CSV table of C-alpha atoms in Angstrom, one decimal:
chain,number,residue,atom,x,y,z
M,992,GLY,CA,226.9,-70.6,-2.2
M,993,ALA,CA,228.9,-67.4,-0.6
M,994,PHE,CA,231.7,-67.5,2.2
M,995,VAL,CA,231.4,-63.9,4.0
M,996,PHE,CA,233.6,-63.0,6.8
M,997,SER,CA,235.6,-60.6,8.7
M,998,PHE,CA,238.1,-60.3,10.9
M,999,ALA,CA,238.3,-58.4,14.1
M,1000,ARG,CA,241.0,-57.5,16.6
M,1001,HIS,CA,241.5,-57.1,20.4
M,1002,PRO,CA,239.9,-53.1,20.8
M,1003,ALA,CA,243.0,-52.6,23.0
M,1004,GLU,CA,245.7,-53.3,20.0
M,1005,ARG,CA,243.4,-52.0,17.9
M,1006,LEU,CA,243.5,-48.7,18.8
M,1007,HIS,CA,246.9,-48.9,19.6
M,1008,ASP,CA,247.6,-49.5,16.0
M,1009,VAL,CA,245.4,-46.6,14.3
M,1010,PHE,CA,246.9,-44.1,17.2
M,1011,ILE,CA,250.3,-44.8,15.5
M,1012,ARG,CA,249.6,-45.4,12.0
M,1013,ARG,CA,247.2,-42.7,11.7
M,1014,ILE,CA,247.8,-40.5,14.3
M,1015,ALA,CA,251.5,-40.2,15.5
M,1016,ARG,CA,252.6,-40.8,12.1
M,1017,ALA,CA,250.1,-38.4,10.6
M,1018,GLU,CA,251.4,-36.0,8.0
M,1019,SER,CA,249.8,-32.9,6.8
M,1020,GLY,CA,246.2,-34.3,5.9
M,1021,ALA,CA,243.2,-35.7,7.3
M,1022,TYR,CA,243.9,-36.8,11.0
M,1023,THR,CA,246.1,-33.0,11.3
M,1024,MET,CA,242.5,-31.8,12.9
M,1025,VAL,CA,242.2,-34.7,15.2
M,1026,GLN,CA,246.0,-34.3,16.4
M,1027,MET,CA,245.4,-30.3,16.9
M,1028,MET,CA,242.0,-31.2,19.3
M,1029,MET,CA,244.1,-33.8,20.9
M,1030,ALA,CA,246.8,-31.2,21.9
M,1031,ARG,CA,244.0,-28.6,22.7
M,1032,ASP,CA,241.6,-30.4,24.3
M,1033,TYR,CA,242.9,-33.1,26.1
M,1034,ARG,CA,246.4,-32.0,26.7
M,1035,GLY,CA,248.5,-34.5,24.1
M,1036,PRO,CA,251.6,-33.3,22.5
M,1037,GLY,CA,251.1,-31.1,19.2
M,1038,PRO,CA,251.2,-32.2,16.0
M,1039,GLY,CA,254.6,-33.2,14.7
M,1040,GLU,CA,255.6,-33.6,18.6
M,1041,MET,CA,254.7,-37.3,19.3
M,1042,ALA,CA,257.5,-38.9,17.7
M,1043,SER,CA,260.4,-37.0,19.9
M,1044,SER,CA,260.2,-39.3,22.4
M,1045,THR,CA,258.2,-42.7,24.3
M,1046,ASP,CA,256.8,-40.5,26.6
M,1047,ALA,CA,255.6,-37.9,24.3
M,1048,LEU,CA,253.9,-41.1,22.5
M,1049,LEU,CA,252.5,-42.4,25.4
M,1050,ALA,CA,251.1,-38.7,26.5
M,1051,GLY,CA,249.5,-38.7,22.7
M,1052,PHE,CA,247.9,-42.4,23.3
M,1053,ASP,CA,246.6,-41.1,26.8
M,1054,ALA,CA,244.6,-38.2,24.5
M,1055,PHE,CA,243.6,-39.9,21.8
M,1056,ILE,CA,242.3,-42.4,24.0
M,1057,SER,CA,240.2,-39.6,25.6
M,1058,PHE,CA,239.4,-38.3,22.1
M,1059,VAL,CA,238.0,-41.5,20.9
M,1060,GLU,CA,235.6,-41.6,24.0
M,1061,SER,CA,234.4,-38.2,23.0
M,1062,ASN,CA,234.1,-38.9,19.8
M,1063,LEU,CA,232.5,-41.5,20.1
M,1064,GLY,CA,230.1,-40.2,22.4
M,1065,GLY,CA,228.7,-37.7,20.3
M,1066,ARG,CA,230.9,-35.0,21.8
M,1067,THR,CA,233.5,-33.2,18.9
M,1068,ALA,CA,232.7,-32.0,16.3
M,1069,LEU,CA,234.7,-34.6,14.1
M,1070,ARG,CA,232.9,-37.6,12.7
M,1071,ILE,CA,233.5,-41.0,13.6
M,1072,ASP,CA,236.4,-42.6,11.6
M,1073,PRO,CA,235.4,-46.4,10.9
M,1074,ALA,CA,239.4,-46.7,11.8
M,1075,TRP,CA,238.1,-46.0,15.3
M,1076,ALA,CA,234.5,-46.9,15.6
M,1077,PRO,CA,233.7,-49.6,17.4
M,1078,GLN,CA,233.9,-53.0,15.5
M,1079,SER,CA,230.8,-54.7,16.8
M,1080,THR,CA,228.7,-51.8,14.9
M,1081,LEU,CA,231.0,-51.7,11.8
M,1082,LEU,CA,230.5,-56.0,11.5
M,1083,ALA,CA,226.4,-55.5,12.6
M,1084,GLU,CA,226.6,-53.1,9.5
M,1085,TYR,CA,228.1,-55.3,7.6
M,1086,ALA,CA,225.7,-57.8,8.3
M,1087,ARG,CA,222.8,-55.9,7.8
M,1088,GLU,CA,223.4,-56.0,4.2
M,1089,THR,CA,225.2,-59.8,4.0
M,1090,PRO,CA,225.1,-61.8,6.8
M,1091,LEU,CA,228.8,-62.8,8.1
M,1092,ASP,CA,229.4,-66.8,8.3
M,1093,PHE,CA,232.6,-66.1,10.3
M,1094,ILE,CA,234.6,-63.3,12.2
M,1095,GLY,CA,237.9,-64.8,12.3
M,1096,ARG,CA,240.4,-63.1,15.1
M,1097,ILE,CA,243.7,-61.3,14.2
M,1098,GLU,CA,245.1,-63.1,17.1
M,1099,ARG,CA,244.8,-66.0,15.3
M,1100,LEU,CA,245.5,-64.9,12.0
M,1101,ASP,CA,246.5,-68.3,10.9
M,1102,GLU,CA,244.3,-70.9,12.0
M,1103,ASP,CA,241.5,-68.2,11.2
M,1104,ILE,CA,242.6,-67.7,7.2
M,1105,ALA,CA,243.4,-71.5,7.0
M,1106,PHE,CA,239.8,-72.3,7.9
M,1107,VAL,CA,238.5,-69.8,5.9
M,1108,MET,CA,240.6,-70.8,2.5
M,1109,SER,CA,239.7,-74.5,3.5
M,1110,ARG,CA,235.7,-73.6,4.0
M,1111,ILE,CA,236.0,-71.7,0.1
M,1112,LYS,CA,238.1,-74.2,-1.1
M,1113,SER,CA,241.1,-72.3,-2.3
M,1114,PRO,CA,244.9,-73.2,-1.6
M,1115,PRO,CA,246.2,-72.1,1.1
M,1116,ILE,CA,247.4,-68.3,0.7
M,1117,ASP,CA,250.1,-66.5,2.4
M,1118,LEU,CA,248.5,-63.4,3.5
M,1119,ALA,CA,250.1,-64.0,7.3
M,1120,PRO,CA,253.6,-62.7,7.4
M,1121,LYS,CA,252.9,-59.4,5.1
M,1122,LEU,CA,250.7,-58.8,8.2
M,1123,LYS,CA,252.8,-59.6,10.7
M,1124,ALA,CA,255.5,-57.3,9.8
M,1125,SER,CA,253.2,-54.5,9.2
M,1126,LEU,CA,251.9,-55.4,12.7
M,1127,ALA,CA,255.6,-55.4,14.0
M,1128,ARG,CA,256.7,-52.4,12.8
M,1129,VAL,CA,254.0,-50.5,14.9
M,1130,GLU,CA,255.1,-52.5,17.7
M,1131,GLU,CA,258.8,-51.6,17.6
M,1132,GLU,CA,257.3,-48.1,17.2
M,1133,LEU,CA,255.8,-48.4,20.5
M,1134,PRO,CA,255.9,-51.9,22.5
M,1135,LYS,CA,253.3,-53.5,24.0
M,1136,ALA,CA,254.8,-53.4,27.8
M,1137,ILE,CA,255.8,-50.2,27.7
M,1138,TRP,CA,252.0,-48.7,26.2
M,1139,LEU,CA,249.4,-51.8,27.9
M,1140,THR,CA,249.1,-50.8,31.3
M,1141,ARG,CA,246.3,-52.0,33.4
M,1142,ASP,CA,244.7,-48.6,34.1
M,1143,ARG,CA,244.8,-47.8,29.9
M,1144,GLU,CA,243.0,-50.9,29.1
M,1145,ILE,CA,240.1,-50.1,32.0
M,1146,ARG,CA,239.7,-47.3,30.1
M,1147,ILE,CA,239.7,-48.7,26.5
M,1148,ARG,CA,237.3,-51.2,27.5
M,1149,ARG,CA,234.7,-48.8,28.9
M,1150,ILE,CA,234.8,-47.5,25.5
M,1151,PHE,CA,234.4,-50.7,23.5
M,1152,GLU,CA,232.6,-52.4,25.9
M,1153,ARG,CA,230.2,-54.2,23.3
M,1154,ASP,CA,233.5,-55.0,21.3
M,1155,TYR,CA,235.1,-56.4,24.3
M,1156,ALA,CA,231.7,-58.3,24.7
M,1157,ARG,CA,230.4,-59.3,21.7
M,1158,LEU,CA,233.3,-60.0,19.7
M,1159,GLY,CA,234.7,-62.1,22.9
M,1160,TYR,CA,238.0,-60.2,24.5
M,1161,ASP,CA,239.1,-60.0,27.5
M,1162,PHE,CA,242.1,-58.0,29.1
M,1163,ILE,CA,245.4,-58.4,28.2
M,1164,SER,CA,246.8,-56.0,30.4
M,1165,PRO,CA,249.6,-56.9,33.1
M,1166,ASN,CA,247.3,-57.4,36.7
């Protein structure tokens, strides 16, 4: 009688969000090693330098894309973090335990949450405003109009090809 659901996000927007939240804003700790590898191996700014300018953030994002490609390809000594692991892989792992009835999209948050609430016969809940506010703060830090280029998304699509294909995403970058 359970209704099992999850939410996915466009791979390019998800990677950007992970970069801003976990790498560019990272304090000393779990992601410092990633920052150091990005600076040493992928020509990115060093820890603490990414917040200095938009150019530094963009250079950091480019280095992070390269790092993630290497990390997912098994060419780094660091574990694959679920924050940037392919969503299709994570969803398949979850589904092995309990099949998913529905995969919503962050991009259609209001409609998909309403669908889930109707399926579980629950009164509507207002999760969307809090999540949207959080997403807006990340967007303000490095707006899509600046970071989303066709070249970057081609690189991201190459890394997350299965997410694009299996989750039905397409390019969102400008031509």
